[in-house]
Amino acid sequence: MEGPSLVILKEELASLKGKKIMQVGGTAKLDFSRLTNAKINQINTWGKHFLLVFSGFTIRIHFLLFGSYRINERKDRAPKLTITCGGKEVNFYSCAVTILEEVPDKIYDWSCDVMSDAWDPTKARKKLKQLPHLNVGDALLDQTIFAGVGNIIKTEVLYRIKVHPDSNIGNLPPRKLGELIKEARLYSFDFLHWKKEFILRKHWLAYKKKICRRCNVAIQLKYTGITKRRSFYCEQCQVLYN
DNA sequence: CCGGTTGTTCAGCG
DNA sequence: GCGCTGAACAACCG
């Protein structure tokens, strides 16, 4: 689950803000008593972290690869966490649930979350300048630079800016580096918009695609970077900088 | 129907 | 202490 999907969840649960937790349970190893009757002060996201902020502590949910949730619905297996609040039953499945004792502002740098109003592209560029040998795909997946970007966004950004996934950051012309940073945020918001409309897949141009729409040649699949994540790309129009 | 993965952390090793 | 590798988790899709 990538950053924009968590923004959708935040919006779906906006009505819970200011409400008390009426019931809590699940298989997570967690002191549930802290949650009972606690009031949700804020619902927030940082990258792929979903945050329920209470007075004195915060619940952090990370969906990893297989996580999911249901609102007023249940799957046929036990939830990691279930809360009843504001008239809604929210069930979280196969996710990592932890309690943060520090206030989120102390832990999270909002300016590196591509979905945040505080997103700061200049800061991202400064970080990238320090990492010339970093693979471009690994750079996009680095949560300390582009929090919220996942493998789909990575793939589509590189296709959009016509950069080969084996390229290195330091070899990108300055203008290309600027495009990479800009598109990381722009595509993330397109992802958000399309996912809300249930038309995300329809708009994939490289991810899981067979033919390049620009060149009409076969899309390649290769595991790239130090992270060895899947990259779908067009050998013809995505330029290798290295 | 079974192999692979929209992700991250940690143990173990040299 | 470092980088690197592989395991673990765990469920849906094609």
Tab-separated table of C-alpha atoms (C1' of nucleotides) in Angstrom:
chain	number	residue	atom	x	y	z
A	1	MET	CA	0.000	0.000	0.000
A	2	GLU	CA	1.506	3.270	-1.146
A	3	GLY	CA	1.147	6.775	0.302
A	4	PRO	CA	-1.908	7.935	-1.686
A	5	SER	CA	-3.926	4.897	-0.542
A	6	LEU	CA	-3.401	5.956	3.058
A	7	VAL	CA	-4.621	9.451	2.228
A	8	ILE	CA	-7.855	7.839	0.995
A	9	LEU	CA	-8.160	5.936	4.283
A	10	LYS	CA	-7.560	9.147	6.222
A	11	GLU	CA	-10.388	10.813	4.315
A	12	GLU	CA	-12.696	7.818	4.815
A	13	LEU	CA	-12.129	8.020	8.571
A	14	ALA	CA	-12.245	11.814	8.886
A	15	SER	CA	-15.531	11.607	10.828
A	16	LEU	CA	-13.746	9.734	13.658
A	17	LYS	CA	-11.698	12.776	14.574
A	18	GLY	CA	-12.680	14.059	18.016
A	19	LYS	CA	-14.597	10.829	18.772
A	20	LYS	CA	-13.961	8.296	21.515
A	21	ILE	CA	-12.980	4.679	20.906
A	22	MET	CA	-15.936	2.649	22.156
A	23	GLN	CA	-14.553	-0.840	21.525
A	24	VAL	CA	-11.133	-2.181	20.677
A	25	GLY	CA	-9.632	-5.614	19.969
A	26	GLY	CA	-7.593	-7.703	17.617
A	27	THR	CA	-4.588	-10.007	17.511
A	28	ALA	CA	-1.961	-7.262	17.725
A	29	LYS	CA	0.235	-7.332	20.800
A	30	LEU	CA	-0.948	-4.087	22.190
A	31	ASP	CA	-2.151	-2.604	25.461
A	32	PHE	CA	-5.759	-2.190	24.314
A	33	SER	CA	-6.771	-0.603	27.617
A	34	ARG	CA	-4.949	2.545	26.574
A	35	LEU	CA	-7.303	2.848	23.623
A	36	THR	CA	-10.622	2.225	25.334
A	37	ASN	CA	-12.440	5.537	25.798
A	38	ALA	CA	-9.499	7.425	24.341
A	39	LYS	CA	-10.354	10.289	22.014
A	40	ILE	CA	-8.863	10.440	18.528
A	41	ASN	CA	-7.336	13.905	18.365
A	42	GLN	CA	-5.943	13.646	14.850
A	43	ILE	CA	-5.828	11.230	11.955
A	44	ASN	CA	-2.705	11.633	9.898
A	45	THR	CA	-0.376	9.920	7.482
A	46	TRP	CA	3.329	10.099	6.912
A	47	GLY	CA	4.343	8.224	3.789
A	48	LYS	CA	3.112	4.678	4.323
A	49	HIS	CA	2.475	5.209	8.041
A	50	PHE	CA	-1.145	5.624	9.114
A	51	LEU	CA	-1.442	7.514	12.398
A	52	LEU	CA	-4.216	7.718	14.971
A	53	VAL	CA	-3.143	10.464	17.339
A	54	PHE	CA	-4.354	10.408	20.961
A	55	SER	CA	-3.368	12.508	23.954
A	56	GLY	CA	0.015	11.185	25.051
A	57	PHE	CA	0.474	8.474	22.411
A	58	THR	CA	-0.113	7.572	18.781
A	59	ILE	CA	-1.127	4.330	17.101
A	60	ARG	CA	0.935	3.662	13.988
A	61	ILE	CA	-0.336	1.219	11.393
A	62	HIS	CA	1.865	0.014	8.556
A	63	PHE	CA	0.185	-2.100	5.891
A	64	LEU	CA	3.401	-3.458	4.384
A	65	LEU	CA	2.815	-5.610	1.314
A	66	PHE	CA	-0.378	-7.467	2.237
A	67	GLY	CA	-2.199	-5.170	4.614
A	68	SER	CA	-5.825	-4.218	4.120
A	69	TYR	CA	-8.764	-2.679	5.966
A	70	ARG	CA	-12.547	-2.801	6.013
A	71	ILE	CA	-14.984	-0.188	7.315
A	72	ASN	CA	-18.261	-1.623	8.642
A	73	GLU	CA	-17.305	-4.938	7.059
A	74	ARG	CA	-15.314	-7.974	8.133
A	75	LYS	CA	-13.106	-10.432	6.349
A	76	ASP	CA	-13.287	-14.105	7.252
A	77	ARG	CA	-10.208	-13.940	9.453
A	78	ALA	CA	-9.225	-12.172	12.621
A	79	PRO	CA	-8.216	-8.520	12.334
A	80	LYS	CA	-4.895	-7.313	13.731
A	81	LEU	CA	-6.784	-4.348	15.113
A	82	THR	CA	-10.471	-3.509	15.287
A	83	ILE	CA	-11.914	-0.291	16.676
A	84	THR	CA	-15.457	0.945	17.045
A	85	CYS	CA	-15.603	4.706	16.996
A	86	GLY	CA	-17.956	7.389	15.733
A	87	GLY	CA	-20.504	4.722	14.804
A	88	LYS	CA	-18.042	2.912	12.572
A	89	GLU	CA	-16.312	-0.428	12.963
A	90	VAL	CA	-12.865	-0.274	11.406
A	91	ASN	CA	-10.916	-3.499	10.883
A	92	PHE	CA	-7.221	-3.604	10.009
A	93	TYR	CA	-5.724	-6.838	8.627
A	94	SER	CA	-2.170	-8.172	8.284
A	95	CYS	CA	-0.533	-4.931	9.202
A	96	ALA	CA	2.092	-3.877	11.739
A	97	VAL	CA	0.545	-1.983	14.660
A	98	THR	CA	2.756	-0.103	17.112
A	99	ILE	CA	2.336	2.544	19.781
A	100	LEU	CA	4.456	5.672	19.489
A	101	GLU	CA	5.088	7.461	22.762
A	102	GLU	CA	6.534	10.572	21.135
A	103	VAL	CA	4.337	13.156	19.459
A	104	PRO	CA	4.384	12.686	15.646
A	105	ASP	CA	5.936	16.120	15.066
A	106	LYS	CA	9.006	14.915	16.952
A	107	ILE	CA	9.395	11.743	14.915
A	108	TYR	CA	8.291	12.695	11.435
A	109	ASP	CA	9.695	15.155	8.963
A	110	TRP	CA	6.535	16.069	7.055
A	111	SER	CA	8.532	17.840	4.358
A	112	CYS	CA	9.707	14.539	2.883
A	113	ASP	CA	6.188	13.100	2.540
A	114	VAL	CA	5.226	13.491	-1.121
A	115	MET	CA	1.532	13.748	-0.167
A	116	SER	CA	2.040	16.428	2.483
A	117	ASP	CA	1.311	20.152	2.144
A	118	ALA	CA	4.730	20.569	3.717
A	119	TRP	CA	6.489	18.628	0.899
A	120	ASP	CA	9.769	20.343	0.095
A	121	PRO	CA	11.310	19.476	-3.293
A	122	THR	CA	14.405	21.537	-2.562
A	123	LYS	CA	15.157	19.377	0.440
A	124	ALA	CA	14.777	16.251	-1.692
A	125	ARG	CA	17.218	17.629	-4.240
A	126	LYS	CA	19.762	18.392	-1.535
A	127	LYS	CA	19.553	14.834	-0.220
A	128	LEU	CA	19.893	13.381	-3.711
A	129	LYS	CA	22.944	15.547	-4.418
A	130	GLN	CA	24.679	13.736	-1.550
A	131	LEU	CA	23.940	10.349	-3.125
A	132	PRO	CA	25.340	10.382	-6.678
A	133	HIS	CA	25.865	6.609	-6.811
A	134	LEU	CA	22.311	5.822	-5.774
A	135	ASN	CA	20.180	4.015	-8.332
A	136	VAL	CA	17.215	6.157	-9.467
A	137	GLY	CA	14.648	3.510	-8.511
A	138	ASP	CA	16.192	3.028	-5.077
A	139	ALA	CA	16.166	6.808	-4.645
A	140	LEU	CA	12.431	6.974	-5.346
A	141	LEU	CA	11.799	4.122	-2.915
A	142	ASP	CA	13.889	5.740	-0.167
A	143	GLN	CA	11.332	6.681	2.495
A	144	THR	CA	13.649	9.286	4.006
A	145	ILE	CA	13.597	11.199	0.699
A	146	PHE	CA	10.245	10.310	-0.917
A	147	ALA	CA	8.045	9.005	1.908
A	148	GLY	CA	4.950	7.390	0.440
A	149	VAL	CA	6.450	6.356	-2.904
A	150	GLY	CA	6.198	2.625	-3.600
A	151	ASN	CA	7.107	0.368	-6.475
A	152	ILE	CA	4.172	1.317	-8.702
A	153	ILE	CA	4.815	5.040	-8.337
A	154	LYS	CA	8.542	4.426	-8.893
A	155	THR	CA	7.877	2.549	-12.113
A	156	GLU	CA	5.440	5.098	-13.509
A	157	VAL	CA	7.579	8.120	-12.592
A	158	LEU	CA	10.608	6.688	-14.410
A	159	TYR	CA	8.466	5.939	-17.450
A	160	ARG	CA	6.975	9.435	-17.463
A	161	ILE	CA	10.324	11.184	-17.288
A	162	LYS	CA	11.914	8.721	-19.755
A	163	VAL	CA	14.666	7.560	-17.431
A	164	HIS	CA	15.968	3.971	-17.543
A	165	PRO	CA	15.691	2.204	-14.148
A	166	ASP	CA	19.410	1.281	-14.201
A	167	SER	CA	20.405	4.978	-14.173
A	168	ASN	CA	22.224	6.595	-11.291
A	169	ILE	CA	21.180	9.832	-9.601
A	170	GLY	CA	24.520	11.569	-10.121
A	171	ASN	CA	24.387	11.031	-13.883
A	172	LEU	CA	21.022	12.647	-14.410
A	173	PRO	CA	21.206	16.081	-16.011
A	174	PRO	CA	20.056	18.672	-13.440
A	175	ARG	CA	16.824	19.202	-15.339
A	176	LYS	CA	16.045	15.471	-15.260
A	177	LEU	CA	16.681	15.368	-11.539
A	178	GLY	CA	14.182	18.189	-11.188
A	179	GLU	CA	11.647	16.232	-13.248
A	180	LEU	CA	12.138	13.147	-11.098
A	181	ILE	CA	11.400	15.097	-7.927
A	182	LYS	CA	8.454	16.919	-9.481
A	183	GLU	CA	6.855	13.794	-10.944
A	184	ALA	CA	7.250	11.826	-7.706
A	185	ARG	CA	4.671	14.179	-6.201
A	186	LEU	CA	2.590	14.769	-9.348
A	187	TYR	CA	2.156	11.071	-10.108
A	188	SER	CA	1.324	10.377	-6.460
A	189	PHE	CA	-1.587	12.810	-6.718
A	190	ASP	CA	-2.688	11.275	-10.028
A	191	PHE	CA	-2.536	7.905	-8.250
A	192	LEU	CA	-4.748	9.334	-5.488
A	193	HIS	CA	-7.264	10.745	-7.952
A	194	TRP	CA	-7.421	7.608	-10.113
A	195	LYS	CA	-7.615	5.254	-7.168
A	196	LYS	CA	-10.572	7.182	-5.765
A	197	GLU	CA	-12.308	6.720	-9.115
A	198	PHE	CA	-11.307	3.025	-9.243
A	199	ILE	CA	-9.455	3.630	-12.501
A	200	LEU	CA	-5.868	3.446	-11.284
A	201	ARG	CA	-4.865	0.334	-13.240
A	202	LYS	CA	-6.314	1.725	-16.429
A	203	HIS	CA	-3.787	4.531	-16.289
A	204	TRP	CA	-0.671	2.431	-15.813
A	205	LEU	CA	1.676	3.052	-18.735
A	206	ALA	CA	4.559	0.785	-17.683
A	207	TYR	CA	3.656	-1.142	-14.542
A	208	LYS	CA	2.532	-4.646	-15.616
A	209	LYS	CA	2.223	-3.438	-19.199
A	210	LYS	CA	3.321	-5.395	-22.281
A	211	ILE	CA	3.727	-2.701	-24.945
A	212	CYS	CA	5.109	0.839	-24.754
A	213	ARG	CA	2.440	3.271	-25.907
A	214	ARG	CA	5.071	5.723	-27.084
A	215	CYS	CA	7.251	3.319	-29.094
A	216	ASN	CA	5.021	0.312	-29.703
A	217	VAL	CA	7.815	-2.025	-28.568
A	218	ALA	CA	7.823	-4.617	-25.770
A	219	ILE	CA	8.010	-3.388	-22.180
A	220	GLN	CA	10.897	-5.032	-20.320
A	221	LEU	CA	10.808	-6.448	-16.795
A	222	LYS	CA	13.961	-6.374	-14.718
A	223	TYR	CA	14.799	-6.405	-10.999
A	224	THR	CA	16.842	-3.253	-10.520
A	225	GLY	CA	18.865	-1.406	-7.915
A	226	ILE	CA	20.145	-2.549	-4.580
A	227	THR	CA	16.533	-3.126	-3.544
A	228	LYS	CA	16.074	-5.518	-6.518
A	229	ARG	CA	12.484	-4.446	-7.007
A	230	ARG	CA	10.559	-4.985	-10.215
A	231	SER	CA	10.987	-2.361	-12.892
A	232	PHE	CA	8.856	-2.314	-16.032
A	233	TYR	CA	10.393	-0.049	-18.636
A	234	CYS	CA	10.837	0.699	-22.322
A	235	GLU	CA	14.370	0.109	-23.566
A	236	GLN	CA	13.735	2.480	-26.467
A	237	CYS	CA	12.430	5.666	-24.863
A	238	GLN	CA	13.790	5.470	-21.319
A	239	VAL	CA	17.335	6.821	-21.457
A	240	LEU	CA	20.124	5.179	-19.487
A	241	TYR	CA	22.210	7.718	-17.575
A	242	ASN	CA	25.282	6.019	-16.158
B	1	DC	C1'	-3.712	-23.413	-8.857
B	2	DC	C1'	0.501	-21.983	-7.383
B	3	DG	C1'	4.148	-18.437	-7.811
B	4	DG	C1'	5.061	-13.821	-7.019
B	5	DT	C1'	4.606	-9.407	-4.687
B	6	DT	C1'	1.768	-1.943	-4.234
B	7	DG	C1'	7.065	-3.432	2.076
B	8	DT	C1'	9.988	-3.400	6.030
B	9	DT	C1'	12.814	-5.225	9.742
B	10	DC	C1'	16.075	-8.058	11.626
B	11	DA	C1'	19.497	-11.860	12.246
B	12	DG	C1'	23.639	-13.688	10.688
B	13	DC	C1'	27.852	-13.494	8.346
B	14	DG	C1'	32.468	-12.038	6.686
C	1	DG	C1'	30.525	-1.365	12.626
C	2	DC	C1'	29.794	-1.979	7.859
C	3	DG	C1'	27.436	-3.991	3.730
C	4	DC	C1'	25.178	-7.736	2.043
C	5	DT	C1'	21.907	-11.694	1.996
C	6	DG	C1'	18.097	-14.134	3.196
C	7	DA	C1'	14.267	-14.996	6.235
C	8	DA	C1'	10.096	-13.720	8.175
C	9	DC	C1'	5.641	-11.971	7.897
C	10	DA	C1'	1.149	-13.381	5.420
C	11	DA	C1'	-2.839	-12.862	1.628
C	12	DC	C1'	-4.517	-11.725	-2.751
C	13	DC	C1'	-4.163	-11.810	-7.718
C	14	DG	C1'	-3.489	-13.648	-12.383
